[in-house]
Coordinates of C-alpha atoms in Angstrom, one line a residue:
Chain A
X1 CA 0.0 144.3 -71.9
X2 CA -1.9 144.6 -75.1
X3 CA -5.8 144.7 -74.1
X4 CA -7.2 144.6 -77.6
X5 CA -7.9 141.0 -77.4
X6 CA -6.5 140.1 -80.5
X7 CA -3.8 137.8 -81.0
X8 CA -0.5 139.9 -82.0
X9 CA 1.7 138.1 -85.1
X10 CA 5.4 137.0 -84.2
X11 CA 6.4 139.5 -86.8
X12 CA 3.9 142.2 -85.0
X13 CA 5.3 141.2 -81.5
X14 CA 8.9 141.8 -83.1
X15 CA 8.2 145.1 -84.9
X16 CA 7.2 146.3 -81.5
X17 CA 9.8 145.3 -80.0
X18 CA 11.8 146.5 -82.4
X19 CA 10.7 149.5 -81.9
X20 CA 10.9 149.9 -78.4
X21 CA 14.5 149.0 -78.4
X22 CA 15.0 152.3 -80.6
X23 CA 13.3 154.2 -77.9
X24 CA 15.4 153.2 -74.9
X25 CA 18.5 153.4 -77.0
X26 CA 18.0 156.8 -77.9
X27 CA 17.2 157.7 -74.2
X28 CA 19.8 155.1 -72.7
X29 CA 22.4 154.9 -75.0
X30 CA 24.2 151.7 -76.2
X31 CA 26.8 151.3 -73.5
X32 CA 24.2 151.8 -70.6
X33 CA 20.6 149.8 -71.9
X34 CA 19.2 147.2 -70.0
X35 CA 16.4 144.9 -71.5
X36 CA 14.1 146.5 -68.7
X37 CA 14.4 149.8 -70.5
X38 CA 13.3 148.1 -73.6
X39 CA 10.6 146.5 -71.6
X40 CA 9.3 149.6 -69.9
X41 CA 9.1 151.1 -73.6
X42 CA 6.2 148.8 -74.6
X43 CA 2.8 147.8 -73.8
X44 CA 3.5 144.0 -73.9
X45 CA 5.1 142.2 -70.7
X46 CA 9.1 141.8 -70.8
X47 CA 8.7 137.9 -71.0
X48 CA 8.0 138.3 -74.6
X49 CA 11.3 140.1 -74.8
X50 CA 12.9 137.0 -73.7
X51 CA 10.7 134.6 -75.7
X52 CA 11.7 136.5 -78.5
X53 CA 15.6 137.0 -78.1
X54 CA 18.1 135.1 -76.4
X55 CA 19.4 137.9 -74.6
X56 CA 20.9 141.4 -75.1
X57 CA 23.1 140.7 -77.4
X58 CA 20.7 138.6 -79.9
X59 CA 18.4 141.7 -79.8
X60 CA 20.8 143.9 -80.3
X61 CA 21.7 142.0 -83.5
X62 CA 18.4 141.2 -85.0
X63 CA 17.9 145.5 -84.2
X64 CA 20.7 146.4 -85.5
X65 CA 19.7 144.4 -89.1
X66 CA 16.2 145.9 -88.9
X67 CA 17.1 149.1 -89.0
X68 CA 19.1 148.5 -92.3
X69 CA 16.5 146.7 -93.8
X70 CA 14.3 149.9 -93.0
X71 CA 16.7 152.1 -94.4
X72 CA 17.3 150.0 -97.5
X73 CA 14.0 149.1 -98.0
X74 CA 13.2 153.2 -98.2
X75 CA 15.3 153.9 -101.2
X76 CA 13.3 154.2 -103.6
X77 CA 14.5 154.8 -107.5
X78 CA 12.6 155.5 -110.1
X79 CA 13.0 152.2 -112.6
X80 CA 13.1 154.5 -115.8
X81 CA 14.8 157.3 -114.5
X82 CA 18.5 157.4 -116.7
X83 CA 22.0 157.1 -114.5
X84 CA 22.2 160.6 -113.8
X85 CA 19.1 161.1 -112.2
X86 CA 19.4 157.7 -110.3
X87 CA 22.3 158.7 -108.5
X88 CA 21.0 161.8 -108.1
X89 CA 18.5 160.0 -106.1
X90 CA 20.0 157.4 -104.7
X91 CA 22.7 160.1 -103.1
X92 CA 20.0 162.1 -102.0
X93 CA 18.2 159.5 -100.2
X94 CA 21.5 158.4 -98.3
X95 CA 22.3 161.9 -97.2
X96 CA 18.7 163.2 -96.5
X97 CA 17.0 159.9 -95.4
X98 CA 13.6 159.3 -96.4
X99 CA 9.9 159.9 -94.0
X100 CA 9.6 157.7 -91.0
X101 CA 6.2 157.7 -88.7
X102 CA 8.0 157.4 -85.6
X103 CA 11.8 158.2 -85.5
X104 CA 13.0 160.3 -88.1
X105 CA 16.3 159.6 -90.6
X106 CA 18.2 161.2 -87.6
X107 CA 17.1 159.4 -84.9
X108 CA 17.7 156.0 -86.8
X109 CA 21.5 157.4 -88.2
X110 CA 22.4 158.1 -84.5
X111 CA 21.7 154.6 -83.0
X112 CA 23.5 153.4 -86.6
X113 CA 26.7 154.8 -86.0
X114 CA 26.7 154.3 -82.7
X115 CA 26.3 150.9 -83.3
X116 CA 28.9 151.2 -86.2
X117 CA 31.6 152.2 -83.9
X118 CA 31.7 149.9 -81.8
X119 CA 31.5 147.3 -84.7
X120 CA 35.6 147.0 -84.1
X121 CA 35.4 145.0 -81.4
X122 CA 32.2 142.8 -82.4
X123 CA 32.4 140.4 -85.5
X124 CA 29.4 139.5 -85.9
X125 CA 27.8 143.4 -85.9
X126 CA 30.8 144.0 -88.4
X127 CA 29.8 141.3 -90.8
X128 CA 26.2 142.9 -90.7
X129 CA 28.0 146.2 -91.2
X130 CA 29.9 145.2 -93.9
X131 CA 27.4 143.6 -95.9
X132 CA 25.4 146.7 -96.0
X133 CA 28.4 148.8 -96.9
X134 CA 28.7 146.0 -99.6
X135 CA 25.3 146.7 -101.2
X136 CA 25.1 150.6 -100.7
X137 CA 28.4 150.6 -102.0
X138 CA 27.4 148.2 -105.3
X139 CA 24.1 150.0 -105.7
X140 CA 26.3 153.0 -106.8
X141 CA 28.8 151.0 -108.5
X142 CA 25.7 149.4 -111.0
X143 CA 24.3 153.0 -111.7
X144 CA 27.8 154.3 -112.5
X145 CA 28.4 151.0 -114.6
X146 CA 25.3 151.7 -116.3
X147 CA 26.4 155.4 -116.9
X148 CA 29.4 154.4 -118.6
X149 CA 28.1 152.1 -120.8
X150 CA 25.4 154.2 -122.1
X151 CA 28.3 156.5 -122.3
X152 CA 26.7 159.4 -120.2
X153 CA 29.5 158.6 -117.6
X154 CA 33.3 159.0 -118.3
X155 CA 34.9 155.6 -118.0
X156 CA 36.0 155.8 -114.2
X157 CA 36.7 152.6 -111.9
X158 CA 33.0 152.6 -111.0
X159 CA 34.2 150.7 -108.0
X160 CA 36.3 152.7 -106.9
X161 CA 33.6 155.7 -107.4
X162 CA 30.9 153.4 -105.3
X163 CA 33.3 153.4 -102.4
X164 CA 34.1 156.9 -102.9
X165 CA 30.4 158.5 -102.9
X166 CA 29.7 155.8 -99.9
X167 CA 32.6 157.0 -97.8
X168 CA 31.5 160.3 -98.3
X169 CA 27.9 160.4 -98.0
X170 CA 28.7 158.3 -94.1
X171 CA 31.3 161.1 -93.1
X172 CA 28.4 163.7 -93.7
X173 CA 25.8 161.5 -91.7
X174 CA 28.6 161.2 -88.8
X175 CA 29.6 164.8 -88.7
X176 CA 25.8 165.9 -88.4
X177 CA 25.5 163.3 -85.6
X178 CA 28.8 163.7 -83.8
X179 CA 29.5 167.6 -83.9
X180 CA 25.9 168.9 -84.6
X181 CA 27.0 170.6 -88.2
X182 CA 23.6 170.9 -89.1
X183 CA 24.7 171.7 -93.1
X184 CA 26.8 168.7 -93.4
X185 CA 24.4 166.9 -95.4
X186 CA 23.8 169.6 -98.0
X187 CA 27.4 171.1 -98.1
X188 CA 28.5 167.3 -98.9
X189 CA 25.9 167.4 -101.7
X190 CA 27.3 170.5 -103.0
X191 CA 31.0 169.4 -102.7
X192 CA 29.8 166.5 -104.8
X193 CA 28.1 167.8 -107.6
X194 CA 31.1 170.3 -107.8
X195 CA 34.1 168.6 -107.5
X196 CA 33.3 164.5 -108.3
X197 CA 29.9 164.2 -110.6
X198 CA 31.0 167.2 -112.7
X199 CA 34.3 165.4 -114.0
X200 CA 32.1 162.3 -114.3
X201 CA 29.4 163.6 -116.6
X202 CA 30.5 162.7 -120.1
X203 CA 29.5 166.0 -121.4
X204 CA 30.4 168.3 -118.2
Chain B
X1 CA 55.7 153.8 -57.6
X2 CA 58.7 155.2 -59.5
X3 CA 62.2 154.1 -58.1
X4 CA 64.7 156.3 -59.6
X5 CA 64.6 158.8 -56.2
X6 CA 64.9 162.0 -59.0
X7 CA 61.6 164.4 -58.9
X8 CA 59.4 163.8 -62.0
X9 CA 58.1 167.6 -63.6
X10 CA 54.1 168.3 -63.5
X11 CA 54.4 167.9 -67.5
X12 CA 56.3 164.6 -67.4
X13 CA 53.8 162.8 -64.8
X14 CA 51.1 164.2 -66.8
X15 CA 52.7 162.4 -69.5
X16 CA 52.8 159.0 -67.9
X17 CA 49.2 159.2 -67.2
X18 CA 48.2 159.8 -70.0
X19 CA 50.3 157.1 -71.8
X20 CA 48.8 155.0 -69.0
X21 CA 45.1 156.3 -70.2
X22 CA 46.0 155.2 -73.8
X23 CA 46.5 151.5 -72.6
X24 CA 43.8 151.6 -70.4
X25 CA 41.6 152.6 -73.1
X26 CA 43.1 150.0 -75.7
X27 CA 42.2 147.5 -73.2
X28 CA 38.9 148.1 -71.6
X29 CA 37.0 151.1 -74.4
X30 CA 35.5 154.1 -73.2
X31 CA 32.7 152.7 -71.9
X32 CA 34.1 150.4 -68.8
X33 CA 36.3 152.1 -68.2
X34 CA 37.4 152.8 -64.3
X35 CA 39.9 155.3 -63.1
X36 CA 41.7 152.1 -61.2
X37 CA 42.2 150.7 -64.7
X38 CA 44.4 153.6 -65.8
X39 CA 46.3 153.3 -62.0
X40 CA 47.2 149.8 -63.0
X41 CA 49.0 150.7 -66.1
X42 CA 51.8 152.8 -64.6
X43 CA 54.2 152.8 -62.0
X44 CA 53.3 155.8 -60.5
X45 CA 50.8 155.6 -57.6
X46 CA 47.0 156.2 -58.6
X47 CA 46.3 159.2 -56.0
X48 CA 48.8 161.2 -59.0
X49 CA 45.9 160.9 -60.8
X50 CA 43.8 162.4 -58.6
X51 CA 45.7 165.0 -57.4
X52 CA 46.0 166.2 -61.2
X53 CA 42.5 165.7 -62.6
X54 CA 39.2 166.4 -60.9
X55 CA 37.8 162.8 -61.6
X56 CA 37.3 160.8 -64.7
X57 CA 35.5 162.7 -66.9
X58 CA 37.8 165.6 -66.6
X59 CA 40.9 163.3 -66.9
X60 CA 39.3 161.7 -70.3
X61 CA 38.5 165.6 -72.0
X62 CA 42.9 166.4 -71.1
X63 CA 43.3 163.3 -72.9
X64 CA 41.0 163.8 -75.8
X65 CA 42.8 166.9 -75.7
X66 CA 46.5 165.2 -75.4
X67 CA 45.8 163.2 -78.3
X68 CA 44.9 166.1 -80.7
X69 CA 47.6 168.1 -79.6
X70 CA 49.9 164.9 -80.7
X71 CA 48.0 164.3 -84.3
X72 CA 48.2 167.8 -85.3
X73 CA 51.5 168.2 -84.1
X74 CA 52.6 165.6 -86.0
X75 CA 51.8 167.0 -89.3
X76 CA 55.2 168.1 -91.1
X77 CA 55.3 169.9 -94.2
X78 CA 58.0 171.0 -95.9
X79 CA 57.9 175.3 -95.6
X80 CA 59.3 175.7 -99.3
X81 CA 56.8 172.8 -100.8
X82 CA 54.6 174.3 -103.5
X83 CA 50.6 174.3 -103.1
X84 CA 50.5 170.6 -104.7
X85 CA 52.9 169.2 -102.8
X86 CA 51.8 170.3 -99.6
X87 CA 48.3 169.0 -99.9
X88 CA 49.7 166.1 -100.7
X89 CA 51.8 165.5 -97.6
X90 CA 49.1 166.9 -95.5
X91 CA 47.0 164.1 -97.0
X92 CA 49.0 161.7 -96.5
X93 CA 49.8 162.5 -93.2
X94 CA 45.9 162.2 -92.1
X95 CA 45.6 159.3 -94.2
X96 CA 48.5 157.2 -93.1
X97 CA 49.5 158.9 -89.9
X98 CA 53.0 159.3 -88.6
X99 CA 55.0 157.0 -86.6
X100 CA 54.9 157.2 -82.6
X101 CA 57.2 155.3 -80.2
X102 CA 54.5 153.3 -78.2
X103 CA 50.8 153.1 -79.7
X104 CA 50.8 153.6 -83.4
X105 CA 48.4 156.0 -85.2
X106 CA 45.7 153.1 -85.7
X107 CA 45.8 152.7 -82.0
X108 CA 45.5 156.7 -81.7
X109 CA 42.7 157.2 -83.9
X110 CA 40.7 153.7 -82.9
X111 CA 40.4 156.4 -79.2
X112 CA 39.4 159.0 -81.4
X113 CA 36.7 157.7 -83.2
X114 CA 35.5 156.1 -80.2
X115 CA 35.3 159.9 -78.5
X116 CA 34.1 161.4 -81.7
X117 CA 30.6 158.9 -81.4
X118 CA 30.0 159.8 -78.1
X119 CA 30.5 163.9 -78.6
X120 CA 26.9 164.1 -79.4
X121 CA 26.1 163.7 -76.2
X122 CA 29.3 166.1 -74.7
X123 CA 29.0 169.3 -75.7
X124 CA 33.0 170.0 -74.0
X125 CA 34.1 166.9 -75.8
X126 CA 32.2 168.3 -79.4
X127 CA 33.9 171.7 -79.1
X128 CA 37.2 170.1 -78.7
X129 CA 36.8 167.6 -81.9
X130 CA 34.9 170.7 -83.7
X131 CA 38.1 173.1 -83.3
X132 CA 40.5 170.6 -84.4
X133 CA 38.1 169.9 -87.5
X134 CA 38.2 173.6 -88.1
X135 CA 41.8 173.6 -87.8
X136 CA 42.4 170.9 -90.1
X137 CA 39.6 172.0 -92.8
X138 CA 41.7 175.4 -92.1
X139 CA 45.1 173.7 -92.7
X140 CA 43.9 172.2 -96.5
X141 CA 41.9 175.5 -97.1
X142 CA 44.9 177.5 -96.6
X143 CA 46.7 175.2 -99.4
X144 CA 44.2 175.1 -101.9
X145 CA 43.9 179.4 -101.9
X146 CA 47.7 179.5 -101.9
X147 CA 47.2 177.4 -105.3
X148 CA 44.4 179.3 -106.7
X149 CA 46.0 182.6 -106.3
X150 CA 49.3 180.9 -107.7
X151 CA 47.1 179.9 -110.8
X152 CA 48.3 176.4 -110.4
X153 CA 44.9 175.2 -109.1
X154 CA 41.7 175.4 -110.5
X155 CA 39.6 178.4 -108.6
X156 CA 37.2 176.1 -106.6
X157 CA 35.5 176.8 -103.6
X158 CA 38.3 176.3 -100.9
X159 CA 36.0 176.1 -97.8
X160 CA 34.0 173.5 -99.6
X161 CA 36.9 171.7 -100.8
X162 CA 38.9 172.0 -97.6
X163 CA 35.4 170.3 -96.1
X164 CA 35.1 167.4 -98.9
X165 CA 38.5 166.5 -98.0
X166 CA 38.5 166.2 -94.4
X167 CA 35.3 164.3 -94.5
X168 CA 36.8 161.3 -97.0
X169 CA 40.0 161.3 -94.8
X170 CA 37.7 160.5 -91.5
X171 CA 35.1 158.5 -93.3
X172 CA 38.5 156.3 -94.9
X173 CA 40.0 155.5 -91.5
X174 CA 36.4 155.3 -90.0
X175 CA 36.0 152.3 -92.3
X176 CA 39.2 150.8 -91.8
X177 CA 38.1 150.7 -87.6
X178 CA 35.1 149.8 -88.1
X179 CA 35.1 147.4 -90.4
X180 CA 38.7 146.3 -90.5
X181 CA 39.1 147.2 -94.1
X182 CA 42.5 147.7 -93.9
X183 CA 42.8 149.0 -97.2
X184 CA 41.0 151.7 -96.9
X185 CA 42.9 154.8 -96.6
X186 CA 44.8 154.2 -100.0
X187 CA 41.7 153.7 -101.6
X188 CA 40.9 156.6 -100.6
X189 CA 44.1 158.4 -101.7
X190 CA 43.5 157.0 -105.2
X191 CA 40.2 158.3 -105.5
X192 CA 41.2 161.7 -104.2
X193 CA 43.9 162.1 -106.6
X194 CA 41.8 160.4 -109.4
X195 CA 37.8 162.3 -108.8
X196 CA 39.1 165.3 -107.2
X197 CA 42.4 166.4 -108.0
X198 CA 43.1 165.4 -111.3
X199 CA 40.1 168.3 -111.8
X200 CA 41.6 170.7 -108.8
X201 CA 45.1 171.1 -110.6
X202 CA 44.5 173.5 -113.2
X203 CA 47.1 171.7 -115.8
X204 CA 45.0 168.7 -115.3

């Protein structure tokens, strides 16, 4: 229980709870949590858990989007900076992660393709999925689009490029994660500047 | 119970169980599943199962083991092909998989990805994914020198390249899992041959 006195904002109450949930995943695991582990995770009672969320699942969900608000709402590009070095950024930022207080870029990726996984089986965790791909995927696509049209970019199917540099940048992330290559992220950002953004710089 | 009165080989009922594991798995996930679940999908009593695997967990690292064995196995390649060809076929074999009797290679993989999540928390289970990833980085690596030294490809970093391309191959059917995009791994050829090859071949 919170003895400060003060009343707590729904949107307070959900960030903790929220963040509570990435605690007991990250000891617990997906497959094996239990809303009591959330529970036990935070100063407030459970009951607010269940005022809150209608269940596991629903918590689950509404988590699951507030992590890729967090890590959306992170990437931060600078509004003048020219194509290059906003993909230079923006793939930096997906690889690397930015600053958290709490959980690290990491911690958060772990629970994320966790979560991502067992998306196959779960359509409404995969339409949440998807739409993020969806916007990661078209944030790359406009910067690329831009490239070309400024003519610093070769003309390549920037769409195809978007999916490419996403698909990429997520098979870094998983092999970190899964098989502890620590390098992933960097080797990936070598590979990238060597063999894709070298052929797609007009003047490489 | 089998009925045909002849003596089934160790390798054989091995065989059987872990066909029956595969169905168990497409059924139930990694996660609930119970040894009687793989007992129920084959006609040979479950104590066979216990008398050749020391409990669940040992059962599921043979299989994560059986499965391997079968995807690498599966990989044909032409002795005589040159450097481009083979890298080709061998992308195209990890891409689109090869044709089994019973459970397709989506069915395969769909097990496989499931594992590879849960190998962060397994280290026997990481070194058996993180050997076969070395021996198919290994596989493509092996191609791409045989093309350098043949001045037919470009000379790139082959580690690094043999790396990139593993990576987009499991990020493309990683995406086509998860998220059902069923397209995904011929994307993913296109933009292979079109950001990273067309720049590999050294006529390109």
């Amino acid at each position: 229980m919170s003895n400060s006195g003060e009343p707590i904002s729904t949107k307070d109450t959900e960030e903790v709870i929220m963040e509570a949930t990435f605690r007991a995943l990250s000891k617990h695991g997906y497959g094996d949590l239990r809303m009591r582990d959330i529970g036990e995770e935070m100063d407030l009672t459970r009951q607010v858990i269940h005022y809150h969320f209608d269940g596991k699942y629903d918590l689950l969900s509404s988590f699951l989007e507030y992590v890729i608000d967090q890590y959306e709402g992170s990437v931060e590009v600078d509004a003048d900076a020219d194509p290059r070095a906003e993909l230079d950024a923006r793939i930096d930022q997906c690889l690397f992660g930015p600053e958290f207080e709490e959980f690290g870029h990491w911690d958060r990726m772990k629970v994320y393709h966790e979560l991502y996984v067992y998306a196959q089986n779960d359509p409404e965790h995969r339409d949440i999925f998807d739409a993020h791909y969806d916007r990661i995927q078209g944030s790359i696509v406009e910067v690329v689009e831009e490239g070309i049209e400024q003519g610093t970019f070769e003309p390549v199917d920037a769409e195809r490029m978007g999916q490419f540099i996403t698909d990429i940048i997520h098979a870094a992330r998983g092999r970190r994660i899964a098989l502890g290559h620590e390098d992933a992220p960097a080797e990936t950002r070598r590979a990238i500047d060597e063999f894709v953004l070298d052929s797609l710089y007009a003047d490489g």
